[in-house]
mmCIF file of C-alpha atoms in Angstrom:
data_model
loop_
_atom_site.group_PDB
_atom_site.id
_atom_site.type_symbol
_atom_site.label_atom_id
_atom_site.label_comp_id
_atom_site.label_asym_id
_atom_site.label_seq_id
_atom_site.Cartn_x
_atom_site.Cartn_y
_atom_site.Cartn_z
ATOM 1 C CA UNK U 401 0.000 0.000 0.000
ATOM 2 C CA UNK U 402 1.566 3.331 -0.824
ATOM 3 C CA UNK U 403 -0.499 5.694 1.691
ATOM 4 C CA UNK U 404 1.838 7.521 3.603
ATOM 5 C CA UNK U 405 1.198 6.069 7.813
ATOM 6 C CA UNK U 406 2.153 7.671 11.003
ATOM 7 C CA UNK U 407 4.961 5.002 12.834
ATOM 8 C CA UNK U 408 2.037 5.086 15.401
ATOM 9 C CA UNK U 409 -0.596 3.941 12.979
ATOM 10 C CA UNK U 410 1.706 0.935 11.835
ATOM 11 C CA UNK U 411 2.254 -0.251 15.258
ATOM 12 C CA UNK U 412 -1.013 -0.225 16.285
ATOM 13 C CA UNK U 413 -1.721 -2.887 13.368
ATOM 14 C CA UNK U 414 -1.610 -6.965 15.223
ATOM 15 C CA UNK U 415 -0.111 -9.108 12.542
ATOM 16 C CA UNK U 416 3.052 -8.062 10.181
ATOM 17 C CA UNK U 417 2.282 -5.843 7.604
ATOM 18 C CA UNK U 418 3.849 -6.720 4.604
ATOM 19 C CA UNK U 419 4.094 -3.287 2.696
ATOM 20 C CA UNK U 420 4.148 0.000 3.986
ATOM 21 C CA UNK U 421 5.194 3.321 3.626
ATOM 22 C CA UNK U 422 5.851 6.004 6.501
ATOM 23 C CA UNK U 423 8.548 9.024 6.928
ATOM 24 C CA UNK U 424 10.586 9.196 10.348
ATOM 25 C CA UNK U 425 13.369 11.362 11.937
ATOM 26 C CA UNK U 426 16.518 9.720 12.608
ATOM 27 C CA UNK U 427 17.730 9.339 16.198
ATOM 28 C CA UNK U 428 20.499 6.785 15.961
ATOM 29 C CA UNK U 429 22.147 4.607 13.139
ATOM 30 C CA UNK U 430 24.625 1.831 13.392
ATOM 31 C CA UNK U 431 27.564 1.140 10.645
ATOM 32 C CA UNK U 432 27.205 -1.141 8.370
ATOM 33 C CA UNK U 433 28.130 -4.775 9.373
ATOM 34 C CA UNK U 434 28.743 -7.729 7.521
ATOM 35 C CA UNK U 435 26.021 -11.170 8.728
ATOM 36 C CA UNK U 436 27.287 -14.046 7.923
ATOM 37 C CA UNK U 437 24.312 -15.835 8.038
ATOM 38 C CA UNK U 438 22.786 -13.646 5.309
ATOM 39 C CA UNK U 439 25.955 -12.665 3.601
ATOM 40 C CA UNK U 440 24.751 -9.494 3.242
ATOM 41 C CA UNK U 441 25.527 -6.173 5.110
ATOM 42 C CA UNK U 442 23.254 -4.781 7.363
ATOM 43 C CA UNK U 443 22.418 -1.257 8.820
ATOM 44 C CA UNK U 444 20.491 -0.516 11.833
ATOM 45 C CA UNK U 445 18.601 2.846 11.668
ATOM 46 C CA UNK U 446 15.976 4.201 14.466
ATOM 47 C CA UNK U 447 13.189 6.596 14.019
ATOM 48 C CA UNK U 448 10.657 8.702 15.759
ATOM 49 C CA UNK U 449 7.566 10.460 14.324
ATOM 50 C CA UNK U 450 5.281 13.116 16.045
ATOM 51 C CA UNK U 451 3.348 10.641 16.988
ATOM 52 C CA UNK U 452 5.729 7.531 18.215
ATOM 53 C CA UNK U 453 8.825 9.220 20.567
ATOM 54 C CA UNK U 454 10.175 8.997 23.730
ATOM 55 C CA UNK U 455 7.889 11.470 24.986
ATOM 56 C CA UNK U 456 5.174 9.820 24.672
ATOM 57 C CA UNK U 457 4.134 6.431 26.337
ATOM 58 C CA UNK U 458 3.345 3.417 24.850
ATOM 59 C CA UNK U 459 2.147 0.275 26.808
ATOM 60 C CA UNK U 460 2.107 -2.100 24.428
ATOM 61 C CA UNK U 461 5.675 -1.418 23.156
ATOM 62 C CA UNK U 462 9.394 -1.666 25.038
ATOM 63 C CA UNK U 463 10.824 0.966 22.846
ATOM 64 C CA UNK U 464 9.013 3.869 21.857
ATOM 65 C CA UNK U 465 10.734 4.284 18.273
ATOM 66 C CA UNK U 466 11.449 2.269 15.147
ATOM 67 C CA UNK U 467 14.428 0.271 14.136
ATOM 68 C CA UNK U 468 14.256 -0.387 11.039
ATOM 69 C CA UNK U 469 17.161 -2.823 9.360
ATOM 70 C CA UNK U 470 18.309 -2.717 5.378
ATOM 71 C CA UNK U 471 20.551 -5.784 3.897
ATOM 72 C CA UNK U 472 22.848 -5.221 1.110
ATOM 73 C CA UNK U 473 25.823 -6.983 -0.823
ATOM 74 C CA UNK U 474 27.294 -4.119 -0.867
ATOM 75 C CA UNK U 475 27.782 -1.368 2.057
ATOM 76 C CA UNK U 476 27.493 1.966 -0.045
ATOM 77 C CA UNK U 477 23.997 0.946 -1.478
ATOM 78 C CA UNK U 478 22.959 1.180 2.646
ATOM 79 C CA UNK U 479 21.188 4.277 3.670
ATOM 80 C CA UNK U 480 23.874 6.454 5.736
ATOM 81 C CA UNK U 481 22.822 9.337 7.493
ATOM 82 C CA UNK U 482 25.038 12.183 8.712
ATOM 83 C CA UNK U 483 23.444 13.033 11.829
ATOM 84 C CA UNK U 484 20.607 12.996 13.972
ATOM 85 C CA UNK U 485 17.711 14.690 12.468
ATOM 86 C CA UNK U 486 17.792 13.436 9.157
ATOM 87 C CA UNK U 487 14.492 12.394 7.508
ATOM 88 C CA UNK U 488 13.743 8.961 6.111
ATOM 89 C CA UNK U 489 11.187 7.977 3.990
ATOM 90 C CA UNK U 490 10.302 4.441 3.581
ATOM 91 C CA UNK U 491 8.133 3.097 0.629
ATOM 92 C CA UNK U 492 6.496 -0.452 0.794
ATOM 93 C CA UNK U 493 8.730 -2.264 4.230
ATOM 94 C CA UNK U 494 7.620 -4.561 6.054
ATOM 95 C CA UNK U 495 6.656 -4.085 9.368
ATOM 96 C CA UNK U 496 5.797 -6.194 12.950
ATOM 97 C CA UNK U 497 6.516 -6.574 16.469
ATOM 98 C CA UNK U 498 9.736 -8.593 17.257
ATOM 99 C CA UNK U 499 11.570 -9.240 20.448
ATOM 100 C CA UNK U 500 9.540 -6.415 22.329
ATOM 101 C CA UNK U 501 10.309 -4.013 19.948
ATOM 102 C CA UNK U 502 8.794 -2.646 16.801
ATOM 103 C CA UNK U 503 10.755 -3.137 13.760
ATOM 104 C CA UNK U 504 10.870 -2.062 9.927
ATOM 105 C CA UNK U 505 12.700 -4.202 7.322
ATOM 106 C CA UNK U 506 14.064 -3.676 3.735
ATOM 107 C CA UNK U 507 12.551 -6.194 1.310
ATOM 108 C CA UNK U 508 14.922 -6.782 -1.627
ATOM 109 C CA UNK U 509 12.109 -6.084 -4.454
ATOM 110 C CA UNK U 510 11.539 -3.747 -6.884
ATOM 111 C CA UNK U 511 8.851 -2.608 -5.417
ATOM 112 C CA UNK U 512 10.669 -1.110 -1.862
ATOM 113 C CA UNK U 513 12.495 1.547 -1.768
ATOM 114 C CA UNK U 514 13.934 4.183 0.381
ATOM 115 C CA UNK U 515 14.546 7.948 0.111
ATOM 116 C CA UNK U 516 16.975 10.200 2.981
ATOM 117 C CA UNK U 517 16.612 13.883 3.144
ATOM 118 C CA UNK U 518 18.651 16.228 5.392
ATOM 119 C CA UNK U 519 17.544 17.267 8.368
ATOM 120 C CA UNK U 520 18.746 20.662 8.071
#
């Protein structure tokens, strides 16, 4: 589905949802490390919306933000922002609860894709 969702609006949602789109601001991002298991690198980003933050509370979640994770052969296809702030827009992820914590991930199809704007 390509409407635009809040982070807060996706979480709410019980099952996985397979494709998505939502815009966040990032708040921390990991380098880009090489799994073995997938033999792909990986990036860890996490984002926060107006309507999913720290500030405000969330019972049914252990982390009030987003980590979303992107795979790649190659590190410089991985998103890499330059500081906290930045703006990412996500088009058709897949999203769902794991290990207490609410999670976005990059599906390798045409149809996902990703866009990250400056913050400033």
């Amino acid at each position: 589905e390509d409407r635009l969702q809040t982070i807060e609006e996706l979480s709410y949602v019980p099952q996985s949802i397979p494709k998505a789109c939502t815009v966040g601001v990032v708040i921390d991002s990991t380098n880009a490390y090489f799994e073995e298991t997938k033999n792909k690198y990986v990036k860890k980003i996490k984002l926060v919306d107006d309507t999913y933050n720290t500030s405000r509370y969330n019972p049914h979640q252990k982390y009030s933000y987003l980590t979303v994770f992107f795979y790649s052969p190659k590190p410089e296809d991985l998103p890499n922002p330059r500081r906290i702030g930045d703006i990412l827009y996500l088009r058709r992820f897949s999203f769902g609860k794991y290990n207490d914590s609410f999670q976005g991930h990059y599906l390798e199809t045409q149809y996902c894709s990703w866009a990250l704007l400056s913050g400033d």
